[in-house]
Coordinates of C-alpha atoms and ligand atoms in Angstrom, one line a residue:
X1 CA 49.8 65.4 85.5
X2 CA 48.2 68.5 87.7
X3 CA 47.2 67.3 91.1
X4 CA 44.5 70.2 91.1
X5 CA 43.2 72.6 88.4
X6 CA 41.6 76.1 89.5
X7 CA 38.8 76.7 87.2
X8 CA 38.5 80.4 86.3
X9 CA 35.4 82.4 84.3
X10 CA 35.9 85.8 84.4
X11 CA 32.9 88.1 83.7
X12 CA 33.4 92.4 83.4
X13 CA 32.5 92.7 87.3
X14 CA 32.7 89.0 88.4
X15 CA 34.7 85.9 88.9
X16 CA 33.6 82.5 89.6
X17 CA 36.3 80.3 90.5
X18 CA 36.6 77.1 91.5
X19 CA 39.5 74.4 92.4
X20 CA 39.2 70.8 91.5
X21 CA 41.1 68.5 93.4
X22 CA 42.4 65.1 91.8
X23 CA 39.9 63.0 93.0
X24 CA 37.2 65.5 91.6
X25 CA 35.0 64.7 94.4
X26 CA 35.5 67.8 96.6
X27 CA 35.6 70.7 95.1
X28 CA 36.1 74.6 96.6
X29 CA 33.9 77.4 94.9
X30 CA 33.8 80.7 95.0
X31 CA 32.3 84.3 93.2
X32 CA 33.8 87.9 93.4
X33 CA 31.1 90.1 92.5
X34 CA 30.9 93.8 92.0
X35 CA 34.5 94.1 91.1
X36 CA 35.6 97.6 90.9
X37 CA 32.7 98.7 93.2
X38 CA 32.7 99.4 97.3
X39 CA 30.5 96.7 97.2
X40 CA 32.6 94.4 96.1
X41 CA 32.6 91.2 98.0
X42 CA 33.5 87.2 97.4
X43 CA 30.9 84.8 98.8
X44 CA 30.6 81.3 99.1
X45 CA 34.3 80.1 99.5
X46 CA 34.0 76.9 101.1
X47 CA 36.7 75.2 102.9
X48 CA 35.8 72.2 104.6
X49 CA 31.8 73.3 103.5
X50 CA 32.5 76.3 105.6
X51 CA 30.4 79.7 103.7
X52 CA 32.5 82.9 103.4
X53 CA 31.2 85.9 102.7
X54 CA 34.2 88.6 102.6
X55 CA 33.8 92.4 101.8
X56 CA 36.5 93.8 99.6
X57 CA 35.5 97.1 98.5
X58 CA 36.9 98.6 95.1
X59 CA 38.9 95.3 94.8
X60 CA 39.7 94.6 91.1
X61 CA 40.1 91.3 89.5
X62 CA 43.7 90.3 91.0
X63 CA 43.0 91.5 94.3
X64 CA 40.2 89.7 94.6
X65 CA 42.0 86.4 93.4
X66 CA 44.2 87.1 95.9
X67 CA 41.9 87.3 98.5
X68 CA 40.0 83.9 97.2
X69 CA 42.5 82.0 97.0
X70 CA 44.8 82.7 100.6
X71 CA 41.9 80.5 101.4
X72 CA 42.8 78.0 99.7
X73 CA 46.4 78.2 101.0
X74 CA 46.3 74.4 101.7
X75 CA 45.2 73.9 98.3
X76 CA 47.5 75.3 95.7
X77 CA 46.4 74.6 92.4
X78 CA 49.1 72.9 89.9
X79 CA 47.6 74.3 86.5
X80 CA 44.3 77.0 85.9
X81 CA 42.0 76.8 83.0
X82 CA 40.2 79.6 81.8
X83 CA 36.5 79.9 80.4
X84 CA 37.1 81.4 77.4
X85 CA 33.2 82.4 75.3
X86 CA 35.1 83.2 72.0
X87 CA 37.5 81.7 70.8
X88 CA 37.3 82.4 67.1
X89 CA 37.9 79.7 64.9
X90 CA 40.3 77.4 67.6
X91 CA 39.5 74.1 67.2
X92 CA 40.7 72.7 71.2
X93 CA 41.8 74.3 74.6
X94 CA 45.1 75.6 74.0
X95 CA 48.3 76.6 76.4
X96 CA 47.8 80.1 76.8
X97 CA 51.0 81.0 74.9
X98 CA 51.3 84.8 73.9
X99 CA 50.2 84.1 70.8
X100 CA 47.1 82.8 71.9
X101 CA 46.9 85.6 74.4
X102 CA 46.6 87.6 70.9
X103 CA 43.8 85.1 69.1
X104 CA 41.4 85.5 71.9
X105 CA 42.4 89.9 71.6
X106 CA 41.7 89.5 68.1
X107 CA 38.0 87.7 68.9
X108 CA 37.0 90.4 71.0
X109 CA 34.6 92.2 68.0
X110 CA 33.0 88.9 68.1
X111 CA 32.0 89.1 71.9
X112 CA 32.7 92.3 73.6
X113 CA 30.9 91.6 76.7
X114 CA 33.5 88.7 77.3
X115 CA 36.5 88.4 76.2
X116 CA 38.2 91.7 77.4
X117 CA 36.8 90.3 80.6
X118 CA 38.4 87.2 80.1
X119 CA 41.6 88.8 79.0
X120 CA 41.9 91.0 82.9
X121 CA 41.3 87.4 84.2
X122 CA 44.2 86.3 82.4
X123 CA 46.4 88.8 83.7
X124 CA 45.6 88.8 87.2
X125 CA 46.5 85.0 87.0
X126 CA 49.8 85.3 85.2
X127 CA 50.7 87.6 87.8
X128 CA 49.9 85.7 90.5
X129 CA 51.0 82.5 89.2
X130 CA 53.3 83.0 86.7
X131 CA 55.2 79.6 87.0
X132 CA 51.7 77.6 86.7
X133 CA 50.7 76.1 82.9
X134 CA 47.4 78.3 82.0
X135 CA 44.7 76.9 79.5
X136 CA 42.2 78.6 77.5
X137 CA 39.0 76.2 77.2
X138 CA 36.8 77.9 74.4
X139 CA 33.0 77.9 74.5
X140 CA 33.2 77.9 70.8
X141 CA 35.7 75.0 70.0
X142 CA 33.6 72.3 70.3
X143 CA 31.7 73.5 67.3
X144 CA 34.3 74.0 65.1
X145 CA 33.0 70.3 63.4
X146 CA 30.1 72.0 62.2
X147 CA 29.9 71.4 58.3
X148 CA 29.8 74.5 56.0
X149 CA 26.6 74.3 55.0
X150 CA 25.3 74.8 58.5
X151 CA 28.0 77.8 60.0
X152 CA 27.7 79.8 56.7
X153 CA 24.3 82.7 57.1
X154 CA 23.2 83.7 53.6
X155 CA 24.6 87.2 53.1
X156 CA 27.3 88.5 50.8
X157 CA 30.4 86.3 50.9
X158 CA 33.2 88.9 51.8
X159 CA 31.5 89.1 55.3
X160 CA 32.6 85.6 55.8
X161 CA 35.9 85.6 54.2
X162 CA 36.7 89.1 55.2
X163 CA 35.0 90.2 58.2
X164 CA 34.2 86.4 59.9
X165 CA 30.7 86.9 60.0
X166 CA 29.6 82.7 60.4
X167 CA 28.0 80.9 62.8
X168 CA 30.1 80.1 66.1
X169 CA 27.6 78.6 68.7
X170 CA 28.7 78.6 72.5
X171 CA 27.8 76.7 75.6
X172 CA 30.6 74.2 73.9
X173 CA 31.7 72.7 76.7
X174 CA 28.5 72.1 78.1
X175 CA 27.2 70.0 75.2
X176 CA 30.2 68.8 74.9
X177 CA 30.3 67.4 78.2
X178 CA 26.7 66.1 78.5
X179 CA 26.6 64.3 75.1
X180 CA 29.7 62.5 76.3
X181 CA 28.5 61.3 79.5
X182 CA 24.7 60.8 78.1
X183 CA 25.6 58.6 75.1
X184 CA 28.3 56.6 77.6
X185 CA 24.7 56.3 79.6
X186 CA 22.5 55.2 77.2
X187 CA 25.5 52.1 76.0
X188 CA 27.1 54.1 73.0
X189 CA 29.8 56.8 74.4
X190 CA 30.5 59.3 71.5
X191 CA 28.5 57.1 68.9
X192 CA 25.6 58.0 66.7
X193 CA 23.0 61.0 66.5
X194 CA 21.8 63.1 69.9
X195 CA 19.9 66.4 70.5
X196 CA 21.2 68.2 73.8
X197 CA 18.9 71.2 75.0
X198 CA 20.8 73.6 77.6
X199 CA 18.3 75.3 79.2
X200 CA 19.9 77.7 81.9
X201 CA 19.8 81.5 81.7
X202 CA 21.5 81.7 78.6
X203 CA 20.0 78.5 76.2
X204 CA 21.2 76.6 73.4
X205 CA 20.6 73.7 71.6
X206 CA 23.1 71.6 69.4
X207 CA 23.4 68.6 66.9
X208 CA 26.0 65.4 67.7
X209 CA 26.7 63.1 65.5
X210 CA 29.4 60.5 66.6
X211 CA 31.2 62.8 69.2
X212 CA 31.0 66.0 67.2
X213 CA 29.3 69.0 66.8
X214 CA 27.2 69.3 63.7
X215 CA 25.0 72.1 64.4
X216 CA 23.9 74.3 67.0
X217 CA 21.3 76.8 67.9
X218 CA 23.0 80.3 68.6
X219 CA 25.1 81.8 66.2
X220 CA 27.4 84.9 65.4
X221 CA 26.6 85.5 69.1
X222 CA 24.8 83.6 72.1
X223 CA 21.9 86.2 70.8
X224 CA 21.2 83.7 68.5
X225 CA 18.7 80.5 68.4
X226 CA 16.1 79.5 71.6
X227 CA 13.9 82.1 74.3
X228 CA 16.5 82.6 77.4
X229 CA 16.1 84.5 80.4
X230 CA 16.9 88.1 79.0
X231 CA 17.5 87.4 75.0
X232 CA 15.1 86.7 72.5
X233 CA 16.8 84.6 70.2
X234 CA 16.0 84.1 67.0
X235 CA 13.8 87.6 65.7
X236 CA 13.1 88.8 62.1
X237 CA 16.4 90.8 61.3
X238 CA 14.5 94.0 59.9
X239 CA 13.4 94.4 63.6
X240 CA 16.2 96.5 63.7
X241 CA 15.1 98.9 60.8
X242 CA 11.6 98.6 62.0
X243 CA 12.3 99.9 65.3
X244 CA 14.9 102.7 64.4
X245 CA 11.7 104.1 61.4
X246 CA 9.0 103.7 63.9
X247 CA 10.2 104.4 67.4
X248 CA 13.8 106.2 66.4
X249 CA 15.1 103.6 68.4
X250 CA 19.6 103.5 67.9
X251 CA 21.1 100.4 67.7
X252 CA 22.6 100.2 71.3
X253 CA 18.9 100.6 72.4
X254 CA 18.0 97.6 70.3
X255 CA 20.8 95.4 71.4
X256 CA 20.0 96.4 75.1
X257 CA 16.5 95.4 74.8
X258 CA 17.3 92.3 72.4
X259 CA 19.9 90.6 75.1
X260 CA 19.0 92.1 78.8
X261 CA 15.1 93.0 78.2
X262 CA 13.8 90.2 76.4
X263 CA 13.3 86.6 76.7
X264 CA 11.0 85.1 79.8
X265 CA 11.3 88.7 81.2
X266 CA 10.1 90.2 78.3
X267 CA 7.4 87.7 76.9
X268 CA 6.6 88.0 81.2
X269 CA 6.1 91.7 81.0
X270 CA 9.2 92.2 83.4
X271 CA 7.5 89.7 85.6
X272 CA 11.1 87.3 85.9
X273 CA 13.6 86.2 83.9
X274 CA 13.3 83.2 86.2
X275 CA 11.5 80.2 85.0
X276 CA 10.8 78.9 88.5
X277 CA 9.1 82.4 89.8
X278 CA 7.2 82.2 86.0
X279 CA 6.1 78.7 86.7
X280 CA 4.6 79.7 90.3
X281 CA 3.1 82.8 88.6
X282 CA 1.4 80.6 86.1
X283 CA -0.1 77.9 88.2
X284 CA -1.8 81.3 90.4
X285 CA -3.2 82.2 87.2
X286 CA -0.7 84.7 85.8
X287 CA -1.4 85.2 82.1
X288 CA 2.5 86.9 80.7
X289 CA 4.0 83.8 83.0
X290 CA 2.0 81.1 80.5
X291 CA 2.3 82.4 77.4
X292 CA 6.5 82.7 78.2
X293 CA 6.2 80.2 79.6
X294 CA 4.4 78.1 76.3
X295 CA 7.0 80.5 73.8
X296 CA 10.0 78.9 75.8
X297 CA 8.8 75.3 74.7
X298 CA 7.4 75.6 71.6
X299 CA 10.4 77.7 70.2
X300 CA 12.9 74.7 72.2
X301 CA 11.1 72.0 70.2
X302 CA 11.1 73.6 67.2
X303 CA 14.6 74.3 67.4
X304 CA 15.5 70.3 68.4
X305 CA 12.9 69.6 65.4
X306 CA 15.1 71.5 63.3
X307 CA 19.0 70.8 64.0
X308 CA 17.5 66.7 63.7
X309 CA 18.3 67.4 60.4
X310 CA 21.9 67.4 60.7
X311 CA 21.8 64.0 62.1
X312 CA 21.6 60.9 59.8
X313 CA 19.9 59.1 62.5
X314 CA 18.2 60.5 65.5
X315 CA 18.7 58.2 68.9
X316 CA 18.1 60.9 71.6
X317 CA 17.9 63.6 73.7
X318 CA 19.8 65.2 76.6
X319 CA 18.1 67.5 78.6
X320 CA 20.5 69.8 81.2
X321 CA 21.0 73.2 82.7
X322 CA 19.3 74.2 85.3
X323 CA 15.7 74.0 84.1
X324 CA 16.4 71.0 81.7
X325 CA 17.8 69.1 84.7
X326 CA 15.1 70.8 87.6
X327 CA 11.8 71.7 85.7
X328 CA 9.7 68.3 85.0
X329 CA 7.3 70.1 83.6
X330 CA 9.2 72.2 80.9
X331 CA 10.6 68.9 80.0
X332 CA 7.2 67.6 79.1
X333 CA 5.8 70.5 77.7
X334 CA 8.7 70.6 75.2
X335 CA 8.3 66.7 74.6
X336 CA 4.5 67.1 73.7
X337 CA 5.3 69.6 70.7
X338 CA 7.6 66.5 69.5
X339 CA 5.2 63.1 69.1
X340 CA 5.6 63.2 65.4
X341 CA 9.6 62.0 66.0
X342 CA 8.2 59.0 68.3
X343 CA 9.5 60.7 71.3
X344 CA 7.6 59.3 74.4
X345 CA 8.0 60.5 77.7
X346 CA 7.6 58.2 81.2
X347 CA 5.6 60.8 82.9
X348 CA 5.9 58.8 86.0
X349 CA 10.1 58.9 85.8
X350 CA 10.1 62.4 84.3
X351 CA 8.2 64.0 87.6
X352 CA 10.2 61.6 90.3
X353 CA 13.8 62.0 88.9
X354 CA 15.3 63.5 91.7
X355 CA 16.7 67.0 91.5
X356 CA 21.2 66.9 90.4
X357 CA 20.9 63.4 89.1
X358 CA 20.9 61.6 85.7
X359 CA 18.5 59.4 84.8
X360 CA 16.2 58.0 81.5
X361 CA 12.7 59.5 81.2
X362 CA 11.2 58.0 78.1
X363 CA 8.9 55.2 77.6
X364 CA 11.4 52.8 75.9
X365 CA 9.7 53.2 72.5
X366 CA 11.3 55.7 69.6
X367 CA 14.2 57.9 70.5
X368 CA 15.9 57.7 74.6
X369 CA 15.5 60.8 76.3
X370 CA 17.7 61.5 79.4
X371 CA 19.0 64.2 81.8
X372 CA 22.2 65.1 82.5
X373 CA 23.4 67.9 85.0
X374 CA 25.9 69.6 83.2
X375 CA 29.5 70.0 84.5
X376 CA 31.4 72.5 82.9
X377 CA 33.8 73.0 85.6
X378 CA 34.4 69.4 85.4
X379 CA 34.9 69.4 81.7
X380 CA 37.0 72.7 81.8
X381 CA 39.6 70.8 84.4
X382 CA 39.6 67.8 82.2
X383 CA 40.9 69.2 79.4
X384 CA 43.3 72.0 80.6
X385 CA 44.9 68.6 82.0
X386 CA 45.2 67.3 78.7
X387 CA 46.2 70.2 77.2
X388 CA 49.5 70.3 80.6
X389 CA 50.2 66.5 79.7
X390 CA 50.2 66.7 76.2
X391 CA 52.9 69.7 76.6
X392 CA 54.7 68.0 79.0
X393 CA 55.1 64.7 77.1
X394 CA 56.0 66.8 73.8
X395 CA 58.7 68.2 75.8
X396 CA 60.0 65.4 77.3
X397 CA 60.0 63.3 73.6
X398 CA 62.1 67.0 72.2
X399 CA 64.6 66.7 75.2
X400 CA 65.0 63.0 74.6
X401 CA 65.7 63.6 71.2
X402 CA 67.7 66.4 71.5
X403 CA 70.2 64.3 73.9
X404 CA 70.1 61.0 71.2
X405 CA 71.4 63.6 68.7
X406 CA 74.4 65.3 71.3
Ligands
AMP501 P1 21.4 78.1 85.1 O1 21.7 79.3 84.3 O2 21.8 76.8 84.4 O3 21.9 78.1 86.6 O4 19.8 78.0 85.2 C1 19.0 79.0 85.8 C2 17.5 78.7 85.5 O5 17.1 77.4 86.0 C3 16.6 79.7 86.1 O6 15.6 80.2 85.2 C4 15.9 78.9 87.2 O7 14.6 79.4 87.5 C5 15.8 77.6 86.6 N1 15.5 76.5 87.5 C6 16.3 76.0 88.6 N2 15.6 75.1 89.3 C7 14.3 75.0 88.7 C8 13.2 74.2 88.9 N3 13.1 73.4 89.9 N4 12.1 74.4 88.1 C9 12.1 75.3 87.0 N5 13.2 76.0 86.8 C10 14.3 75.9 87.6

């Protein structure tokens, strides 16, 4: 069993890392940014809670592994598990075998953005460490439950069976995590019908029914579903043709403006993308911050209102991410648009729950709401340590047999 995992998302330009030791207390974090770039630096390495901030200009993604971890020299990790966004249709994490290597290659039309980034991540590490077990932990898998019926978008079947065009929904590991560790809460781990809202930059919503995924809020891509920072979620699809008639707009303008100049920033008129600074600008009377601000929550509770009907029975609600775990307010907007499903909210509990911490905000009538700070680091190591055992005892039971039989 690995000692300590090193957790590992790569982005095109960035890399946040961080190492898990076994007691999953103390942990050691770190980001590379501006990879490729004289600016490039890492920041926030702690060792014994000590900041770093080191300049490595034009450092690429091995180098600045490299770099990240000789801080970490008393800390070698025993096994690294990769954030992987797309993972096509894999069900679980999965030893990063070269055939797997080649699945997440092969998912790259399905998220550009990520998982050639991913796939340089993967590299650096294998040269680095090429006697350590790897893992890939999709955001994707955990959806893989969802029925038919709600993966399948109503276009021309050969999309689907030819070209994969279905529903995927990410932040997997997040809901994954959080419905867990809420329904273990609330008395009833992995049983019956919850609602989790992520609510970070990037926002999803998802549908869990004993354990498993059985609908989610984004879709082909994270484009899809609730109002985050930059993206719009859900729009009329002939926005596209609408915008290329009237404004001659191409599509790489659209899909620029749909997932970097939209959201809170757009609805804000470029004001933020963060719902903090919106929530200040509102309160001094800011007109763009409220009405993004009222967009975010109405869209988020119509969203919750509709994936309920995946669920045969509803018995909560997670909140997490960092407004669904920070923003007492948000959470109560959101809850208002909601009364007809007998949610009630403990106003008093909801504004006192203490910033990082769990804890039950309803009124103990109708459905249980809850926060739950999401740990997708935690999660990540968790299962790239299944994922190492289960490899291991396979090939212990193999080399057992194989001696019965000599
Ligand atoms: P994440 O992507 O999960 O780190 O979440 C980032 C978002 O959380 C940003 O929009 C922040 O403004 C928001 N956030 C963090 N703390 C608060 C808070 N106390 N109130 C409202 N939003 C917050």
């Amino acid at each position: 069993m690995p000692k300590s995992v090193l957790v590992i998302n790569c982005g095109s330009s960035s890399i946040k890392f961080a190492l898990l030791l076994e007691d999953q207390e103390f942990r050691i974090h770190g980001l590379a940014e501006n990879l490729g770039t004289p600016e490039a630096r890492i920041k926030g390495v702690t060792v014994g809670n000590e900041p770093v901030d080191i300049r490595i200009p034009n450092a690429d993604h091995k180098e600045a592994l490299e770099v990240g971890l000789e801080r970490l020299a008393n800390y070698k990790p025993d096994a690294i598990g990769h954030r992987i966004v797309h993972g096509g249709t894999l069900t679980k994490a999965e030893l990063l075998t070269d055939d797997i290597i080649e699945k997440i290659r092969a998912a790259t039309p399905l998220a550009p953005l990520h998982n050639p980034a991913h796939l340089v991540g993967i590299e650096a590490t294998k040269r680095l460490f090429p006697d350590l077990p790897q893992v890939a932990v999709f955001d994707t898998a955990f959806h893989q439950t969802m029925p038919e019926h709600a993966f399948r978008y109503a276009l021309p079947k050969f999309l689907y069976t030819e070209h994969n065009v279905r529903r995927y929904g990410f932040h997997g590991t997040s809901h994954a995590y959080v419905s867990e560790r809420g329904s273990e809460l609330a008395g009833s781990f992995k049983q019956g019908g919850w609602l989790t809202a992520h609510l970070g930059n990037g926002s999803s919503t998802c549908a869990i029914w004993n354990g498993q995924s059985v609908d989610t809020s984004m879709g082909l891509t994270p484009l899809e579903g609730i109002v985050m920072g930059t993206r719009s979620g859900d729009v009329d699809p002939s926005l596209h043709s609408f915008l290329a008639a009237n404004l001659g707009w191409d599509l790489y303008k659209i899909d620029k403006m749909l997932n970097k100049e939209s959201g809170l920033l757009g609805l804000s008129d470029n004001l933020s993308n963060d719902m903090r600074t919106l929530i200040e600008a509102s309160e001094q009377g800011n007109e763009d911050a409220t009405i993004a601000i009222e967009v975010f929550c109405y869209r988020l509770a119509k969203s919750l209102a509709a994936l309920s009907c995946g669920l045969p029975r509803l018995d909560g609600l997670f909140f997490t991410g960092g407004i669904g775990e920070n923003s007492a307010y948000i959470r109560e907007k959101t809850m208002a648009y909601l009364p007809h499903f007998g949610f009630k909210l403990n106003k008093e509990q909801n504004d006192n729950l203490k910033r990082g911490t769990e804890g039950r905000i309803d009124a103990g009538t109708g459905p249980q709401i809850w926060v739950v700070p999401t740990d997708e680091e935690g999660r990540i190591a968790q299962e790239t340590e299944h994922v190492v055992n289960e490899v291991s005892q396979a090939a212990a039971k193999k080399f057992e047999t194989n001696v019965a039989m000599a």
